[in-house]
Short mmCIF file of C-alpha atoms in Angstrom, two decimals:
data_model
loop_
_atom_site.label_atom_id
_atom_site.label_comp_id
_atom_site.label_asym_id
_atom_site.label_seq_id
_atom_site.Cartn_x
_atom_site.Cartn_y
_atom_site.Cartn_z
CA MET A 1005 -36.73 35.27 -18.24
CA ARG A 1006 -33.69 35.13 -15.96
CA LYS A 1007 -31.98 31.75 -15.79
CA ILE A 1008 -32.13 30.06 -12.37
CA THR A 1009 -28.71 28.66 -11.44
CA LEU A 1010 -28.11 25.57 -9.32
CA THR A 1011 -26.92 27.76 -6.43
CA THR A 1012 -30.06 29.89 -6.67
CA PHE A 1013 -32.19 26.76 -6.75
CA ILE A 1014 -30.53 25.38 -3.62
CA ILE A 1015 -30.97 28.68 -1.76
CA LEU A 1016 -34.64 28.86 -2.78
CA ALA A 1017 -35.12 25.26 -1.65
CA VAL A 1018 -33.58 26.06 1.74
CA ILE A 1019 -35.75 29.18 2.14
CA MET A 1020 -38.82 27.19 1.17
CA SER A 1021 -37.90 24.46 3.63
CA VAL A 1022 -37.52 26.99 6.42
CA PHE A 1023 -40.87 28.55 5.48
CA VAL A 1024 -42.66 25.20 5.36
CA THR A 1025 -41.26 23.97 8.65
CA GLY A 1026 -42.11 27.31 10.20
CA VAL A 1027 -45.73 26.87 9.14
CA MET A 1028 -46.01 23.21 10.09
CA ALA A 1029 -45.98 22.35 13.75
CA GLN A 1030 -42.66 20.77 14.59
CA GLU A 1031 -42.90 17.73 16.82
CA GLN A 1032 -40.31 17.89 19.57
CA GLY A 1033 -39.11 14.54 20.83
CA GLY A 1034 -38.52 11.06 19.50
CA THR A 1035 -35.51 9.03 18.40
CA LEU A 1036 -33.95 9.00 14.94
CA VAL A 1037 -31.97 5.86 14.02
CA PHE A 1038 -29.45 6.55 11.25
CA GLY A 1039 -28.03 3.49 9.47
CA ARG A 1040 -24.56 3.96 8.02
CA GLY A 1041 -21.85 1.85 6.42
CA GLY A 1042 -19.23 1.88 9.15
CA ASP A 1043 -18.43 2.86 12.70
CA THR A 1044 -16.85 6.10 13.82
CA VAL A 1045 -13.05 6.11 14.16
CA GLY A 1046 -12.96 8.75 16.90
CA LEU A 1047 -14.99 11.57 18.45
CA ASP A 1048 -12.30 14.22 18.70
CA PRO A 1049 -12.87 15.88 15.30
CA ILE A 1050 -9.33 17.20 14.93
CA GLN A 1051 -7.92 13.66 15.12
CA VAL A 1052 -10.00 12.05 12.36
CA THR A 1053 -10.49 12.39 8.60
CA ASP A 1054 -13.36 9.99 7.88
CA GLY A 1055 -16.97 10.89 7.13
CA GLU A 1056 -18.39 8.34 9.57
CA SER A 1057 -16.73 10.21 12.42
CA PHE A 1058 -17.80 13.62 11.15
CA LYS A 1059 -21.46 12.57 10.92
CA VAL A 1060 -21.39 12.25 14.70
CA THR A 1061 -18.95 14.96 15.78
CA GLN A 1062 -20.93 17.56 13.84
CA GLN A 1063 -23.81 16.99 16.26
CA ILE A 1064 -21.58 17.33 19.35
CA TYR A 1065 -19.41 20.32 18.42
CA ASP A 1066 -19.80 23.79 16.94
CA THR A 1067 -17.28 25.74 14.88
CA LEU A 1068 -16.58 29.47 14.86
CA VAL A 1069 -18.50 29.80 11.60
CA ASP A 1070 -20.80 27.34 9.86
CA TYR A 1071 -22.31 26.59 6.46
CA THR A 1072 -25.85 27.63 5.61
CA PRO A 1073 -27.89 24.40 5.31
CA GLY A 1074 -27.58 22.81 1.89
CA THR A 1075 -24.67 25.05 0.77
CA THR A 1076 -21.06 25.99 1.47
CA GLU A 1077 -21.96 29.64 2.14
CA VAL A 1078 -20.48 30.77 5.47
CA GLU A 1079 -22.72 32.03 8.27
CA PRO A 1080 -22.15 32.93 11.95
CA ALA A 1081 -21.99 30.19 14.59
CA LEU A 1082 -19.87 30.50 17.76
CA ALA A 1083 -18.61 33.74 16.27
CA THR A 1084 -21.34 36.28 15.59
CA ASP A 1085 -19.20 38.56 13.42
CA TRP A 1086 -15.66 38.96 12.08
CA GLU A 1087 -13.40 41.33 10.19
CA VAL A 1088 -10.12 41.08 8.32
CA SER A 1089 -7.37 43.67 8.01
CA GLU A 1090 -6.55 45.31 4.67
CA ASP A 1091 -3.41 43.23 4.28
CA GLY A 1092 -5.40 40.02 4.86
CA LEU A 1093 -3.16 38.91 7.73
CA THR A 1094 -5.24 39.72 10.83
CA TRP A 1095 -8.65 38.17 11.39
CA THR A 1096 -10.73 39.28 14.38
CA PHE A 1097 -13.71 37.24 15.58
CA TYR A 1098 -16.41 38.47 17.95
CA LEU A 1099 -17.74 35.54 19.93
CA ARG A 1100 -21.21 34.60 21.06
CA GLU A 1101 -21.77 35.32 24.75
CA GLY A 1102 -23.38 33.01 27.29
CA VAL A 1103 -22.45 29.72 25.57
CA GLU A 1104 -21.42 26.77 27.74
CA PHE A 1105 -19.66 23.52 26.97
CA HIS A 1106 -21.51 20.32 27.85
CA ASP A 1107 -19.47 20.08 31.07
CA GLY A 1108 -20.68 23.53 32.23
CA ASN A 1109 -17.43 25.36 31.53
CA PRO A 1110 -17.77 28.68 29.66
CA PHE A 1111 -17.02 29.12 25.98
CA ASN A 1112 -14.90 32.23 25.47
CA ALA A 1113 -11.83 33.60 23.70
CA GLU A 1114 -9.48 31.71 26.04
CA ALA A 1115 -11.14 28.43 24.99
CA VAL A 1116 -10.75 29.29 21.31
CA LYS A 1117 -7.08 30.16 21.76
CA TRP A 1118 -6.48 26.96 23.77
CA ASN A 1119 -7.98 24.79 21.02
CA PHE A 1120 -6.03 26.39 18.21
CA ASP A 1121 -2.81 26.33 20.22
CA ARG A 1122 -3.37 22.64 20.93
CA TRP A 1123 -3.80 21.94 17.22
CA ARG A 1124 -1.04 24.12 15.79
CA LEU A 1125 1.77 23.78 18.36
CA GLU A 1126 3.50 20.42 18.37
CA ASP A 1127 5.01 21.11 21.81
CA HIS A 1128 1.59 21.84 23.34
CA PRO A 1129 1.04 19.40 26.26
CA TYR A 1130 -2.24 18.18 24.71
CA HIS A 1131 -1.09 17.91 21.10
CA PHE A 1132 -1.53 14.14 21.09
CA GLY A 1133 -3.96 11.38 20.16
CA GLY A 1134 -3.70 11.80 16.40
CA GLU A 1135 -1.85 13.52 13.61
CA PHE A 1136 -4.25 16.49 13.47
CA THR A 1137 -4.26 15.85 9.74
CA TYR A 1138 -6.85 18.42 8.73
CA TYR A 1139 -5.05 21.22 10.54
CA SER A 1140 -1.88 20.38 8.62
CA TYR A 1141 -3.81 20.10 5.35
CA MET A 1142 -5.68 23.37 5.62
CA PHE A 1143 -3.08 25.56 7.37
CA GLN A 1144 0.18 24.16 5.90
CA GLY A 1145 1.71 22.21 8.72
CA PHE A 1146 2.52 23.12 12.33
CA PRO A 1147 2.18 25.88 13.36
CA GLY A 1148 1.42 26.59 9.73
CA ILE A 1149 0.24 29.99 8.61
CA ILE A 1150 -1.52 30.77 11.92
CA GLN A 1151 1.38 32.45 13.71
CA GLU A 1152 -0.50 33.79 16.74
CA VAL A 1153 -3.89 33.46 18.40
CA ASN A 1154 -4.49 36.36 20.80
CA VAL A 1155 -7.19 36.97 23.37
CA VAL A 1156 -8.30 40.58 22.92
CA ASP A 1157 -10.99 40.34 25.60
CA GLU A 1158 -13.33 37.66 26.94
CA TYR A 1159 -15.34 37.46 23.74
CA THR A 1160 -12.89 38.69 21.10
CA VAL A 1161 -10.12 36.59 19.59
CA GLU A 1162 -7.52 37.59 17.00
CA PHE A 1163 -5.68 35.39 14.48
CA ILE A 1164 -2.37 36.60 13.04
CA LEU A 1165 -1.42 34.86 9.77
CA SER A 1166 2.06 34.71 8.30
CA GLU A 1167 0.59 34.97 4.81
CA LYS A 1168 -2.80 35.54 3.24
CA GLN A 1169 -5.08 32.56 2.79
CA ALA A 1170 -8.05 33.04 0.50
CA PRO A 1171 -10.16 30.14 1.86
CA PHE A 1172 -9.40 30.91 5.53
CA LEU A 1173 -13.01 31.61 6.55
CA ASN A 1174 -14.36 28.58 4.66
CA ASN A 1175 -11.69 26.42 6.29
CA LEU A 1176 -12.76 27.47 9.79
CA ALA A 1177 -16.30 26.24 9.09
CA MET A 1178 -15.08 22.70 8.46
CA VAL A 1179 -16.17 19.97 10.87
CA PRO A 1180 -12.64 19.09 12.10
CA PHE A 1181 -12.34 22.52 13.72
CA GLY A 1182 -15.12 22.00 16.24
CA ILE A 1183 -14.23 23.65 19.56
CA SER A 1184 -13.64 21.30 22.52
CA SER A 1185 -13.85 22.04 26.23
CA PRO A 1186 -10.24 22.54 27.32
CA GLU A 1187 -11.03 21.12 30.75
CA ALA A 1188 -12.46 17.94 29.23
CA VAL A 1189 -9.38 17.38 27.07
CA LYS A 1190 -7.22 17.82 30.16
CA GLU A 1191 -9.41 15.45 32.18
CA TYR A 1192 -9.59 12.58 29.68
CA GLY A 1193 -6.20 12.97 28.01
CA GLU A 1194 -5.52 10.15 25.53
CA ASP A 1195 -9.10 8.91 26.00
CA TYR A 1196 -10.70 12.20 24.99
CA PHE A 1197 -11.62 10.73 21.58
CA LYS A 1198 -14.10 8.51 23.48
CA ASN A 1199 -15.35 11.28 25.79
CA PRO A 1200 -16.18 14.29 23.59
CA VAL A 1201 -17.31 17.59 25.11
CA GLY A 1202 -18.35 20.43 22.83
CA THR A 1203 -21.03 23.12 22.72
CA GLY A 1204 -23.25 21.34 20.18
CA ALA A 1205 -26.89 20.32 20.05
CA TYR A 1206 -26.21 16.78 21.27
CA THR A 1207 -24.10 15.07 23.92
CA LEU A 1208 -22.64 11.58 23.86
CA GLU A 1209 -24.73 9.08 25.82
CA GLU A 1210 -23.05 5.83 24.77
CA TRP A 1211 -20.64 4.41 22.19
CA ARG A 1212 -20.79 0.66 21.64
CA GLN A 1213 -17.84 0.39 19.31
CA GLY A 1214 -18.56 -1.49 16.11
CA ASP A 1215 -22.30 -1.24 16.74
CA ARG A 1216 -23.85 2.12 17.62
CA ILE A 1217 -23.45 5.62 19.01
CA ILE A 1218 -26.28 7.17 21.04
CA LEU A 1219 -26.60 10.94 21.36
CA LYS A 1220 -28.93 12.88 23.68
CA ALA A 1221 -30.28 16.40 23.15
CA ASN A 1222 -28.33 19.14 24.93
CA GLU A 1223 -30.90 20.88 27.13
CA ASN A 1224 -28.65 23.97 27.43
CA TYR A 1225 -27.90 24.43 23.73
CA TRP A 1226 -27.25 28.07 22.81
CA ARG A 1227 -29.59 27.75 19.87
CA GLU A 1228 -33.15 26.53 20.30
CA ARG A 1229 -33.11 22.99 21.73
CA ALA A 1230 -32.86 20.25 19.11
CA TYR A 1231 -36.21 18.80 18.09
CA LEU A 1232 -35.12 15.17 18.43
CA ASP A 1233 -34.56 13.78 21.92
CA GLU A 1234 -32.12 11.18 20.71
CA ILE A 1235 -30.10 10.18 17.64
CA VAL A 1236 -28.72 6.67 17.23
CA PHE A 1237 -26.02 6.06 14.61
CA ARG A 1238 -25.90 2.35 13.78
CA ALA A 1239 -23.06 0.72 11.83
CA ILE A 1240 -24.48 -1.73 9.26
CA PRO A 1241 -21.71 -2.35 6.68
CA ASP A 1242 -23.76 -4.17 4.04
CA ASN A 1243 -25.90 -1.83 1.91
CA SER A 1244 -28.60 -4.42 1.26
CA ALA A 1245 -28.84 -5.38 4.93
CA ARG A 1246 -29.12 -1.70 5.82
CA TYR A 1247 -31.93 -1.21 3.31
CA PHE A 1248 -33.73 -4.30 4.62
CA GLU A 1249 -33.65 -2.77 8.11
CA LEU A 1250 -35.08 0.49 6.74
CA GLN A 1251 -37.92 -1.42 5.12
CA ALA A 1252 -38.47 -3.34 8.35
CA GLY A 1253 -38.59 -0.12 10.36
CA THR A 1254 -35.62 -0.84 12.64
CA ILE A 1255 -33.79 2.23 11.27
CA ASP A 1256 -35.28 5.53 10.09
CA MET A 1257 -32.81 6.63 7.42
CA MET A 1258 -29.69 5.43 5.67
CA ASP A 1259 -27.01 6.52 3.26
CA GLY A 1260 -25.11 4.30 0.86
CA VAL A 1261 -28.24 3.16 -0.95
CA SER A 1262 -27.30 0.46 -3.47
CA PRO A 1263 -28.15 1.28 -7.10
CA GLU A 1264 -30.47 -1.71 -7.37
CA ASP A 1265 -32.50 -0.33 -4.45
CA VAL A 1266 -33.04 3.22 -5.77
CA GLU A 1267 -36.06 2.25 -7.87
CA SER A 1268 -37.54 0.41 -4.90
CA VAL A 1269 -37.18 3.51 -2.72
CA GLU A 1270 -38.79 5.74 -5.33
CA SER A 1271 -41.79 3.43 -5.65
CA SER A 1272 -42.29 2.98 -1.89
CA ASP A 1273 -45.23 4.53 -0.03
CA GLU A 1274 -43.31 4.52 3.28
CA ILE A 1275 -39.84 5.68 2.23
CA LYS A 1276 -38.59 8.68 0.25
CA LEU A 1277 -35.37 9.46 -1.60
CA SER A 1278 -33.16 12.48 -0.94
CA LEU A 1279 -30.20 13.32 -3.20
CA ARG A 1280 -27.09 14.92 -1.75
CA PRO A 1281 -25.73 17.72 -3.98
CA SER A 1282 -22.68 16.31 -5.77
CA MET A 1283 -19.33 17.62 -4.53
CA ASN A 1284 -17.05 14.59 -4.53
CA VAL A 1285 -14.66 12.40 -6.47
CA GLY A 1286 -13.97 8.67 -6.35
CA TYR A 1287 -10.56 7.65 -7.65
CA PHE A 1288 -8.06 4.83 -8.20
CA SER A 1289 -4.57 5.92 -7.14
CA MET A 1290 -1.10 4.59 -8.04
CA ASN A 1291 1.96 4.77 -5.77
CA PHE A 1292 4.92 6.56 -7.38
CA ASN A 1293 7.31 4.70 -5.04
CA VAL A 1294 6.30 1.32 -6.47
CA GLU A 1295 7.33 0.05 -9.91
CA PRO A 1296 5.92 0.22 -12.53
CA PHE A 1297 3.71 3.07 -11.35
CA ASP A 1298 6.66 5.45 -11.38
CA ASP A 1299 6.28 5.36 -15.20
CA VAL A 1300 3.72 7.85 -16.55
CA ARG A 1301 3.02 5.56 -19.53
CA VAL A 1302 1.75 2.85 -17.19
CA ARG A 1303 -0.44 5.34 -15.31
CA ARG A 1304 -1.87 6.69 -18.57
CA ALA A 1305 -2.46 3.12 -19.76
CA PHE A 1306 -4.60 2.45 -16.70
CA ASN A 1307 -6.56 5.62 -17.44
CA HIS A 1308 -7.37 4.30 -20.90
CA ALA A 1309 -8.17 0.78 -19.67
CA ILE A 1310 -11.06 1.51 -17.29
CA ASN A 1311 -14.59 1.95 -18.61
CA LYS A 1312 -16.06 4.54 -16.25
CA GLN A 1313 -19.46 4.86 -17.90
CA GLU A 1314 -20.02 1.12 -17.76
CA MET A 1315 -19.24 1.16 -14.03
CA ILE A 1316 -21.64 4.06 -13.50
CA ASP A 1317 -24.40 2.16 -15.27
CA ALA A 1318 -23.70 -0.97 -13.21
CA PHE A 1319 -23.00 0.44 -9.74
CA TYR A 1320 -24.47 3.94 -9.46
CA SER A 1321 -27.94 3.61 -10.98
CA GLY A 1322 -26.93 6.49 -13.24
CA LEU A 1323 -26.47 8.81 -10.24
CA ALA A 1324 -22.89 9.75 -11.18
CA GLU A 1325 -20.86 11.18 -14.04
CA PRO A 1326 -17.42 10.12 -15.33
CA ALA A 1327 -14.56 12.09 -13.78
CA LYS A 1328 -11.68 13.58 -15.75
CA ASN A 1329 -10.33 16.01 -13.13
CA PRO A 1330 -9.57 15.59 -9.41
CA MET A 1331 -12.39 17.97 -8.46
CA PRO A 1332 -16.05 17.98 -9.55
CA PRO A 1333 -17.58 20.42 -12.05
CA SER A 1334 -19.75 21.85 -9.26
CA ILE A 1335 -16.63 23.57 -7.82
CA TRP A 1336 -15.60 26.91 -9.31
CA GLY A 1337 -12.27 26.76 -11.15
CA TYR A 1338 -13.09 23.43 -12.83
CA ASN A 1339 -11.20 23.05 -16.13
CA GLU A 1340 -13.82 22.03 -18.68
CA GLU A 1341 -11.33 22.23 -21.57
CA ILE A 1342 -9.33 19.19 -20.50
CA GLU A 1343 -9.93 16.19 -22.77
CA PRO A 1344 -10.55 13.01 -20.77
CA TYR A 1345 -8.58 9.83 -21.32
CA GLU A 1346 -10.95 7.88 -23.55
CA TYR A 1347 -11.76 4.26 -22.83
CA ASN A 1348 -9.36 2.59 -25.29
CA PRO A 1349 -7.83 -0.80 -24.32
CA GLU A 1350 -5.77 -0.86 -27.52
CA LYS A 1351 -4.14 2.46 -26.63
CA ALA A 1352 -3.55 1.15 -23.11
CA GLU A 1353 -1.73 -1.91 -24.51
CA GLU A 1354 0.43 0.32 -26.73
CA LEU A 1355 1.48 2.44 -23.76
CA LEU A 1356 2.33 -0.65 -21.68
CA ALA A 1357 4.45 -1.99 -24.54
CA GLU A 1358 6.28 1.36 -24.80
CA ALA A 1359 7.01 1.13 -21.08
CA GLY A 1360 8.43 -2.40 -21.50
CA TYR A 1361 5.40 -4.31 -20.17
CA GLU A 1362 4.05 -5.86 -23.36
CA ASP A 1363 3.54 -9.09 -21.38
CA GLY A 1364 1.79 -7.26 -18.55
CA PHE A 1365 2.60 -7.50 -14.85
CA GLU A 1366 1.01 -8.39 -11.51
CA PHE A 1367 0.19 -6.08 -8.61
CA ASP A 1368 -2.07 -5.65 -5.56
CA LEU A 1369 -5.22 -3.55 -5.93
CA TRP A 1370 -6.60 -2.34 -2.59
CA TYR A 1371 -10.37 -1.86 -2.61
CA LEU A 1372 -12.57 0.02 -0.16
CA PRO A 1373 -13.88 -2.18 2.69
CA VAL A 1374 -16.87 0.08 3.45
CA PRO A 1375 -19.42 1.84 1.23
CA ARG A 1376 -18.65 5.48 0.60
CA PRO A 1377 -20.76 8.04 -1.28
CA TYR A 1378 -18.29 8.12 -4.18
CA ILE A 1379 -17.64 4.33 -4.19
CA PRO A 1380 -20.77 2.63 -2.85
CA GLN A 1381 -19.68 -0.95 -3.57
CA GLY A 1382 -15.92 -1.14 -3.17
CA LYS A 1383 -15.43 -4.85 -3.81
CA PHE A 1384 -17.63 -4.95 -6.91
CA ILE A 1385 -15.98 -1.86 -8.37
CA GLY A 1386 -12.58 -3.34 -7.52
CA GLN A 1387 -13.57 -6.51 -9.37
CA ALA A 1388 -14.67 -4.42 -12.36
CA ILE A 1389 -11.29 -2.63 -12.46
CA GLN A 1390 -9.58 -6.02 -12.10
CA SER A 1391 -11.54 -7.27 -15.13
CA TYR A 1392 -10.73 -4.22 -17.28
CA LEU A 1393 -7.02 -4.52 -16.50
CA SER A 1394 -7.01 -8.23 -17.30
CA GLU A 1395 -8.10 -7.28 -20.83
CA ILE A 1396 -4.75 -5.48 -21.31
CA GLY A 1397 -2.73 -8.35 -19.81
CA VAL A 1398 -2.37 -6.98 -16.26
CA THR A 1399 -3.18 -9.12 -13.22
CA ALA A 1400 -4.65 -7.30 -10.21
CA ASN A 1401 -4.85 -9.14 -6.88
CA LEU A 1402 -7.67 -7.75 -4.74
CA VAL A 1403 -6.69 -6.75 -1.19
CA THR A 1404 -8.50 -4.93 1.61
CA TYR A 1405 -8.38 -4.27 5.37
CA ASP A 1406 -10.77 -2.97 7.99
CA TRP A 1407 -11.59 0.71 7.47
CA SER A 1408 -9.32 2.30 10.08
CA THR A 1409 -6.38 0.08 9.05
CA TYR A 1410 -7.03 0.83 5.38
CA LEU A 1411 -6.91 4.57 6.04
CA ASP A 1412 -3.80 4.26 8.19
CA LYS A 1413 -1.88 2.14 5.69
CA THR A 1414 -2.75 4.30 2.69
CA LYS A 1415 -1.78 7.37 4.70
CA LYS A 1416 1.63 5.74 5.27
CA ARG A 1417 1.90 5.07 1.51
CA GLU A 1418 2.01 1.31 2.00
CA ALA A 1419 -0.46 0.51 -0.79
CA PRO A 1420 0.88 -0.02 -4.34
CA THR A 1421 -2.53 1.02 -5.66
CA PHE A 1422 -5.75 1.83 -3.83
CA MET A 1423 -9.29 3.10 -4.23
CA LEU A 1424 -10.41 6.11 -2.26
CA GLY A 1425 -12.38 9.28 -2.70
CA TRP A 1426 -13.16 12.65 -1.23
CA THR A 1427 -16.20 14.69 -0.42
CA GLY A 1428 -15.43 18.41 -0.41
CA ASP A 1429 -15.35 20.12 2.96
CA ASN A 1430 -15.81 23.76 2.05
CA GLY A 1431 -16.60 24.35 -1.62
CA ASP A 1432 -13.11 25.67 -2.46
CA PRO A 1433 -10.82 24.09 -5.13
CA ASP A 1434 -7.96 24.19 -2.61
CA ASN A 1435 -9.83 21.58 -0.56
CA PHE A 1436 -9.58 19.11 -3.44
CA ILE A 1437 -6.35 19.75 -5.32
CA TYR A 1438 -4.05 20.87 -2.51
CA VAL A 1439 -5.41 18.46 0.08
CA LEU A 1440 -5.39 15.42 -2.20
CA LEU A 1441 -2.47 15.93 -4.57
CA ASP A 1442 0.08 18.38 -3.21
CA GLN A 1443 3.33 16.57 -2.46
CA SER A 1444 3.11 17.52 1.21
CA ASN A 1445 -0.21 15.72 1.69
CA ASN A 1446 -0.91 12.92 -0.76
CA ARG A 1447 -1.06 9.17 -0.15
CA ASN A 1448 0.71 8.06 -3.36
CA ALA A 1449 4.08 9.89 -3.21
CA TYR A 1450 3.20 12.07 -6.20
CA ALA A 1451 5.54 15.09 -6.34
CA ASN A 1452 5.56 17.94 -8.83
CA ASP A 1453 7.31 21.14 -7.74
CA GLU A 1454 5.57 23.27 -10.37
CA LEU A 1455 2.18 22.05 -9.17
CA SER A 1456 3.04 22.82 -5.54
CA GLU A 1457 4.13 26.36 -6.43
CA ILE A 1458 0.85 26.98 -8.26
CA LEU A 1459 -1.26 25.62 -5.41
CA LEU A 1460 0.54 27.70 -2.78
CA GLU A 1461 0.21 30.82 -4.93
CA ALA A 1462 -3.52 30.13 -5.32
CA GLN A 1463 -3.92 29.95 -1.55
CA LYS A 1464 -2.35 33.39 -1.13
CA THR A 1465 -4.27 35.06 -3.96
CA MET A 1466 -7.39 36.89 -2.79
CA ASP A 1467 -8.59 37.64 -6.36
CA GLN A 1468 -10.91 34.76 -7.29
CA GLU A 1469 -10.52 35.24 -11.06
CA LYS A 1470 -6.75 34.80 -10.71
CA ARG A 1471 -7.32 31.75 -8.52
CA VAL A 1472 -9.54 30.23 -11.21
CA GLU A 1473 -6.72 30.46 -13.76
CA LEU A 1474 -4.21 28.96 -11.36
CA TYR A 1475 -6.45 25.99 -10.57
CA LYS A 1476 -7.14 25.40 -14.26
CA GLU A 1477 -3.39 25.34 -14.87
CA ALA A 1478 -2.95 22.90 -11.96
CA GLN A 1479 -5.52 20.52 -13.45
CA VAL A 1480 -3.61 20.44 -16.76
CA ILE A 1481 -0.44 19.36 -14.96
CA ILE A 1482 -2.30 16.69 -13.00
CA HIS A 1483 -3.96 15.36 -16.13
CA GLU A 1484 -0.60 15.00 -17.86
CA ASP A 1485 1.08 13.35 -14.86
CA ALA A 1486 -1.90 10.97 -14.34
CA PRO A 1487 -1.30 10.14 -10.65
CA TRP A 1488 -4.85 8.75 -10.47
CA VAL A 1489 -7.58 7.34 -12.54
CA PRO A 1490 -10.37 9.79 -11.57
CA LEU A 1491 -13.42 7.53 -11.65
CA VAL A 1492 -16.68 9.32 -10.84
CA HIS A 1493 -18.46 12.27 -9.31
CA SER A 1494 -21.52 10.80 -7.66
CA THR A 1495 -24.86 12.18 -6.52
CA PRO A 1496 -25.29 10.14 -3.33
CA PRO A 1497 -28.81 8.87 -2.62
CA ILE A 1498 -30.21 8.87 0.93
CA ALA A 1499 -33.32 6.92 1.87
CA LEU A 1500 -35.51 7.97 4.78
CA LYS A 1501 -38.96 7.39 6.19
CA ASN A 1502 -41.69 9.75 5.07
CA ASN A 1503 -42.20 11.11 8.59
CA ILE A 1504 -38.70 12.64 8.75
CA GLN A 1505 -39.07 16.36 8.17
CA ASN A 1506 -36.65 19.21 7.40
CA TYR A 1507 -33.69 17.02 6.49
CA ILE A 1508 -31.45 19.10 4.19
CA PRO A 1509 -28.43 17.16 2.87
CA ASN A 1510 -25.28 19.23 2.57
CA PRO A 1511 -22.81 18.87 -0.33
CA THR A 1512 -20.00 18.47 2.23
CA GLY A 1513 -21.28 14.97 3.06
CA THR A 1514 -22.45 15.64 6.62
CA GLU A 1515 -24.92 18.01 8.20
CA LYS A 1516 -26.26 19.04 11.57
CA LEU A 1517 -29.51 17.29 12.50
CA HIS A 1518 -30.78 19.61 15.25
CA ARG A 1519 -33.58 20.95 13.04
CA VAL A 1520 -34.76 17.54 11.84
CA TRP A 1521 -38.05 16.42 13.39
CA LEU A 1522 -40.46 13.49 13.21
CA GLU A 1523 -44.02 13.91 12.06
CA GLU A 1524 -46.58 11.72 13.82
#
């Protein structure tokens, strides 16, 4: 009998879901209330990096290409077809005709060029409102590897690259590259992040900052109209309070389910559990610009000091596995041969003594202020790390900020140590290792020239087998340098009412909801 792989299983599940929902009568209408751990930072997808923003922007905007539900396989979206030249430097996209932005302006090749020029050209008059971080991450700065964007005709657009990029198509499917109405950006200027206009299944009705975002179905959507009339995203920071509201019926679904509530969900007659395919990493990072974290012996000591399995048992209800690499084993190119740093406080103390810290030291440990899929209870996990480090004579002072400030300060490398994580955007190793640890991008001032050379070579290599070897080599270097303590790869639980149909969680951490419907 042929072995069924995880990918095959996911594809079969998606096909089965499509079949079932095709047979069952979809109910058009109704409001879905989604409870989440924090508010959105902004609604211009190119300006933000947080998942709470992407949950919403993915409903408002479309990208040139998209991911098949439940996977990171690329499928057509605003582009119906594409081709690449033999040298890998020219990509031509054939666009969908008859699509309109929410403001009634036409979607066409000129709009695509305008968006990409806005993102890639720092002297563009509308290159403002944010750092356009994801563009810089994925396309190597400004203008980066996209040297030209040319309008061939009304519905054909051409990208000229300065060098080959193996994950180029997967990158374009990422949520940050949703196409905005040029006229809307011009109209709202610096306030565009509060007045989004895309081509997506939903339009913004209202944003009560710190509380909720209300979306309405786009009656002129180029696909079939969304089944739901309205989606409400509510910010409820406390996991237990969010679950209480789900039980009370004031919200319809939630993520960030606390481990102690998983069993309750599974035994409920009114609520069901959905598991997001694991494609993430939660980590504890150390700033190379701050003593003593510039010493590899200290960083390795911390890796030996933290009991990951104990934390998984306590805070993840078993829905996670210990991490040893900066990317999860579900991503191709994962280096299984690397030996993890074992939990060994005695070894940690020896390394600290070698580094001259036999009496320990004191530092600030920044913990996550909001629940994230990879770190669902930031303060408790921070306290656990604090306790483990106290056992080797190190004093950690717990510090946090509101979510947007936390992200901004860690981006500016102001934190001596911090907890963060990452959910993969496109299923490519580049999206983990280059984005998180290359010296041009990272939040902890980690720099290794050999690593950077390997990562850039991997981006330009179109042969996947060669890329696998390069990424395995990169993981060896990272393991030896120990810039992080990789903590966990989680399988995030989502709780939802039984009447919610055709919800397919995506491994990227967010998904379009236009095919979700409510059963009476």
